[in-house]
Amino acid sequence: MQIFAKRLRELRTEKKISMKTLAQAINTSDGAISNWENEINEPKISYLVKLAVYFNVSCDYLVGLEEVE
C-alpha cells in the first residue's frame, strides 16, 4: 500500500489542496486522509473510486498497477 499512500499525497499536494478539503470532497474525515497517506490503514473500495474520480485518474494508477495517470 506504500504506492497508494505516495500517489495520494503527490496528487493532493500537486493540486495544492488540504486534507480537509479533500476529505470534504469525498465525504470522509481529514483524519482518514492522514491515515491513508501515512499507511496506517487503507481506504474502502468506495473511497478509492471517489479519489480516482476526484483526481481524474484510474484506480489502477492509485494502487500502482498502472504507471501513467
Tab-separated table of N, CA and C in Angstrom:
chain	number	residue	atom	x	y	z
A	1	MET	N	0.815	-1.209	0.000
A	1	MET	CA	0.000	0.000	0.000
A	1	MET	C	0.849	1.259	0.000
A	2	GLN	N	2.140	1.092	0.041
A	2	GLN	CA	3.053	2.228	0.037
A	2	GLN	C	2.866	3.093	-1.217
A	3	ILE	N	2.637	2.446	-2.363
A	3	ILE	CA	2.449	3.200	-3.602
A	3	ILE	C	1.195	4.060	-3.519
A	4	PHE	N	0.107	3.495	-2.990
A	4	PHE	CA	-1.129	4.268	-2.863
A	4	PHE	C	-0.897	5.514	-2.008
A	5	ALA	N	-0.271	5.340	-0.860
A	5	ALA	CA	-0.029	6.467	0.048
A	5	ALA	C	0.792	7.548	-0.639
A	6	LYS	N	1.822	7.135	-1.346
A	6	LYS	CA	2.693	8.091	-2.049
A	6	LYS	C	1.924	8.828	-3.144
A	7	ARG	N	1.166	8.088	-3.923
A	7	ARG	CA	0.429	8.721	-5.030
A	7	ARG	C	-0.671	9.636	-4.524
A	8	LEU	N	-1.348	9.234	-3.468
A	8	LEU	CA	-2.386	10.099	-2.906
A	8	LEU	C	-1.784	11.413	-2.433
A	9	ARG	N	-0.686	11.346	-1.705
A	9	ARG	CA	-0.029	12.556	-1.216
A	9	ARG	C	0.446	13.425	-2.390
A	10	GLU	N	1.041	12.797	-3.403
A	10	GLU	CA	1.521	13.553	-4.567
A	10	GLU	C	0.378	14.261	-5.281
A	11	LEU	N	-0.701	13.543	-5.529
A	11	LEU	CA	-1.840	14.151	-6.211
A	11	LEU	C	-2.416	15.310	-5.408
A	12	ARG	N	-2.543	15.107	-4.115
A	12	ARG	CA	-3.120	16.148	-3.263
A	12	ARG	C	-2.226	17.377	-3.205
A	13	THR	N	-0.930	17.181	-3.049
A	13	THR	CA	-0.024	18.327	-2.937
A	13	THR	C	0.187	19.025	-4.279
A	14	GLU	N	0.169	18.257	-5.371
A	14	GLU	CA	0.281	18.881	-6.698
A	14	GLU	C	-0.885	19.822	-6.962
A	15	LYS	N	-2.066	19.432	-6.504
A	15	LYS	CA	-3.259	20.261	-6.691
A	15	LYS	C	-3.391	21.329	-5.610
A	16	LYS	N	-2.469	21.290	-4.640
A	16	LYS	CA	-2.437	22.272	-3.553
A	16	LYS	C	-3.753	22.318	-2.774
A	17	ILE	N	-4.224	21.132	-2.408
A	17	ILE	CA	-5.429	21.074	-1.595
A	17	ILE	C	-5.092	20.448	-0.243
A	18	SER	N	-5.793	20.883	0.753
A	18	SER	CA	-5.555	20.374	2.108
A	18	SER	C	-6.247	19.030	2.293
A	19	MET	N	-5.840	18.338	3.339
A	19	MET	CA	-6.505	17.082	3.682
A	19	MET	C	-7.978	17.338	3.984
A	20	LYS	N	-8.255	18.439	4.641
A	20	LYS	CA	-9.632	18.777	4.997
A	20	LYS	C	-10.490	19.002	3.754
A	21	THR	N	-9.944	19.717	2.779
A	21	THR	CA	-10.674	19.973	1.541
A	21	THR	C	-10.962	18.673	0.805
A	22	LEU	N	-9.950	17.822	0.711
A	22	LEU	CA	-10.138	16.529	0.046
A	22	LEU	C	-11.155	15.690	0.800
A	23	ALA	N	-11.047	15.661	2.106
A	23	ALA	CA	-11.974	14.879	2.922
A	23	ALA	C	-13.412	15.330	2.703
A	24	GLN	N	-13.636	16.624	2.660
A	24	GLN	CA	-14.982	17.146	2.433
A	24	GLN	C	-15.490	16.757	1.048
A	25	ALA	N	-14.602	16.774	0.068
A	25	ALA	CA	-14.997	16.458	-1.308
A	25	ALA	C	-15.434	15.007	-1.478
A	26	ILE	N	-14.840	14.099	-0.697
A	26	ILE	CA	-15.196	12.685	-0.845
A	26	ILE	C	-15.989	12.159	0.357
A	27	ASN	N	-16.414	13.072	1.204
A	27	ASN	CA	-17.278	12.745	2.333
A	27	ASN	C	-16.635	11.790	3.347
A	28	THR	N	-15.456	12.178	3.816
A	28	THR	CA	-14.782	11.437	4.876
A	28	THR	C	-14.114	12.448	5.799
A	29	SER	N	-13.285	11.990	6.705
A	29	SER	CA	-12.611	12.912	7.628
A	29	SER	C	-11.181	13.173	7.178
A	30	ASP	N	-10.646	14.310	7.620
A	30	ASP	CA	-9.244	14.593	7.294
A	30	ASP	C	-8.330	13.599	8.019
A	31	GLY	N	-8.786	13.053	9.122
A	31	GLY	CA	-8.020	12.012	9.810
A	31	GLY	C	-7.890	10.759	8.957
A	32	ALA	N	-8.950	10.426	8.219
A	32	ALA	CA	-8.890	9.264	7.324
A	32	ALA	C	-7.860	9.506	6.219
A	33	ILE	N	-7.854	10.703	5.653
A	33	ILE	CA	-6.875	11.038	4.609
A	33	ILE	C	-5.467	10.911	5.179
A	34	SER	N	-5.254	11.441	6.357
A	34	SER	CA	-3.956	11.354	7.009
A	34	SER	C	-3.545	9.895	7.230
A	35	ASN	N	-4.470	9.090	7.706
A	35	ASN	CA	-4.182	7.671	7.928
A	35	ASN	C	-3.812	6.961	6.627
A	36	TRP	N	-4.489	7.293	5.549
A	36	TRP	CA	-4.163	6.675	4.261
A	36	TRP	C	-2.783	7.112	3.782
A	37	GLU	N	-2.489	8.394	3.885
A	37	GLU	CA	-1.193	8.903	3.426
A	37	GLU	C	-0.035	8.400	4.289
A	38	ASN	N	-0.310	8.103	5.538
A	38	ASN	CA	0.740	7.625	6.443
A	38	ASN	C	0.741	6.108	6.602
A	39	GLU	N	-0.001	5.434	5.713
A	39	GLU	CA	-0.040	3.971	5.669
A	39	GLU	C	-0.521	3.325	6.976
A	40	ILE	N	-1.366	4.024	7.708
A	40	ILE	CA	-1.918	3.465	8.939
A	40	ILE	C	-3.048	2.492	8.606
A	41	ASN	N	-3.853	2.847	7.617
A	41	ASN	CA	-4.862	1.926	7.108
A	41	ASN	C	-5.141	2.232	5.651
A	42	GLU	N	-6.007	1.442	5.048
A	42	GLU	CA	-6.323	1.560	3.631
A	42	GLU	C	-7.783	1.973	3.461
A	43	PRO	N	-8.071	2.690	2.381
A	43	PRO	CA	-9.462	3.089	2.157
A	43	PRO	C	-10.304	1.917	1.670
A	44	LYS	N	-11.595	2.001	1.932
A	44	LYS	CA	-12.536	1.049	1.340
A	44	LYS	C	-12.584	1.319	-0.154
A	45	ILE	N	-13.028	0.339	-0.900
A	45	ILE	CA	-13.108	0.461	-2.356
A	45	ILE	C	-13.923	1.689	-2.761
A	46	SER	N	-14.993	1.965	-2.064
A	46	SER	CA	-15.839	3.111	-2.432
A	46	SER	C	-15.057	4.422	-2.357
A	47	TYR	N	-14.161	4.553	-1.376
A	47	TYR	CA	-13.353	5.767	-1.277
A	47	TYR	C	-12.253	5.782	-2.328
A	48	LEU	N	-11.732	4.623	-2.667
A	48	LEU	CA	-10.730	4.545	-3.731
A	48	LEU	C	-11.327	5.055	-5.039
A	49	VAL	N	-12.545	4.650	-5.313
A	49	VAL	CA	-13.238	5.112	-6.520
A	49	VAL	C	-13.477	6.618	-6.460
A	50	LYS	N	-13.918	7.117	-5.314
A	50	LYS	CA	-14.148	8.562	-5.168
A	50	LYS	C	-12.859	9.351	-5.381
A	51	LEU	N	-11.743	8.836	-4.864
A	51	LEU	CA	-10.455	9.507	-5.059
A	51	LEU	C	-10.053	9.508	-6.529
A	52	ALA	N	-10.260	8.386	-7.202
A	52	ALA	CA	-9.920	8.298	-8.624
A	52	ALA	C	-10.732	9.301	-9.437
A	53	VAL	N	-12.018	9.394	-9.154
A	53	VAL	CA	-12.872	10.348	-9.852
A	53	VAL	C	-12.438	11.782	-9.529
A	54	TYR	N	-12.198	12.062	-8.269
A	54	TYR	CA	-11.808	13.407	-7.845
A	54	TYR	C	-10.540	13.868	-8.548
A	55	PHE	N	-9.542	12.991	-8.616
A	55	PHE	CA	-8.261	13.363	-9.224
A	55	PHE	C	-8.179	13.039	-10.715
A	56	ASN	N	-9.257	12.480	-11.257
A	56	ASN	CA	-9.316	12.129	-12.677
A	56	ASN	C	-8.188	11.172	-13.077
A	57	VAL	N	-7.996	10.147	-12.266
A	57	VAL	CA	-7.028	9.089	-12.542
A	57	VAL	C	-7.745	7.756	-12.370
A	58	SER	N	-7.100	6.680	-12.768
A	58	SER	CA	-7.717	5.362	-12.607
A	58	SER	C	-7.412	4.799	-11.214
A	59	CYS	N	-8.258	3.894	-10.789
A	59	CYS	CA	-7.992	3.182	-9.532
A	59	CYS	C	-6.689	2.400	-9.661
A	60	ASP	N	-6.452	1.840	-10.841
A	60	ASP	CA	-5.205	1.099	-11.072
A	60	ASP	C	-3.987	1.992	-10.867
A	61	TYR	N	-4.078	3.243	-11.302
A	61	TYR	CA	-2.960	4.162	-11.075
A	61	TYR	C	-2.758	4.390	-9.579
A	62	LEU	N	-3.833	4.618	-8.867
A	62	LEU	CA	-3.716	4.891	-7.423
A	62	LEU	C	-3.068	3.759	-6.657
A	63	VAL	N	-3.345	2.525	-7.061
A	63	VAL	CA	-2.781	1.383	-6.311
A	63	VAL	C	-1.498	0.835	-6.921
A	64	GLY	N	-1.012	1.469	-7.993
A	64	GLY	CA	0.281	1.091	-8.543
A	64	GLY	C	0.266	0.041	-9.627
A	65	LEU	N	-0.907	-0.276	-10.158
A	65	LEU	CA	-0.971	-1.248	-11.248
A	65	LEU	C	-0.748	-0.614	-12.606
A	66	GLU	N	-0.769	0.698	-12.644
A	66	GLU	CA	-0.606	1.477	-13.854
A	66	GLU	C	0.361	2.599	-13.554
A	67	GLU	N	1.226	2.902	-14.493
A	67	GLU	CA	2.220	3.951	-14.253
A	67	GLU	C	1.769	5.329	-14.697
A	68	VAL	N	0.982	5.406	-15.742
A	68	VAL	CA	0.598	6.700	-16.303
A	68	VAL	C	-0.734	7.117	-15.736
A	69	GLU	N	-0.804	8.383	-15.290
A	69	GLU	CA	-2.075	8.884	-14.774
A	69	GLU	C	-2.920	9.462	-15.852
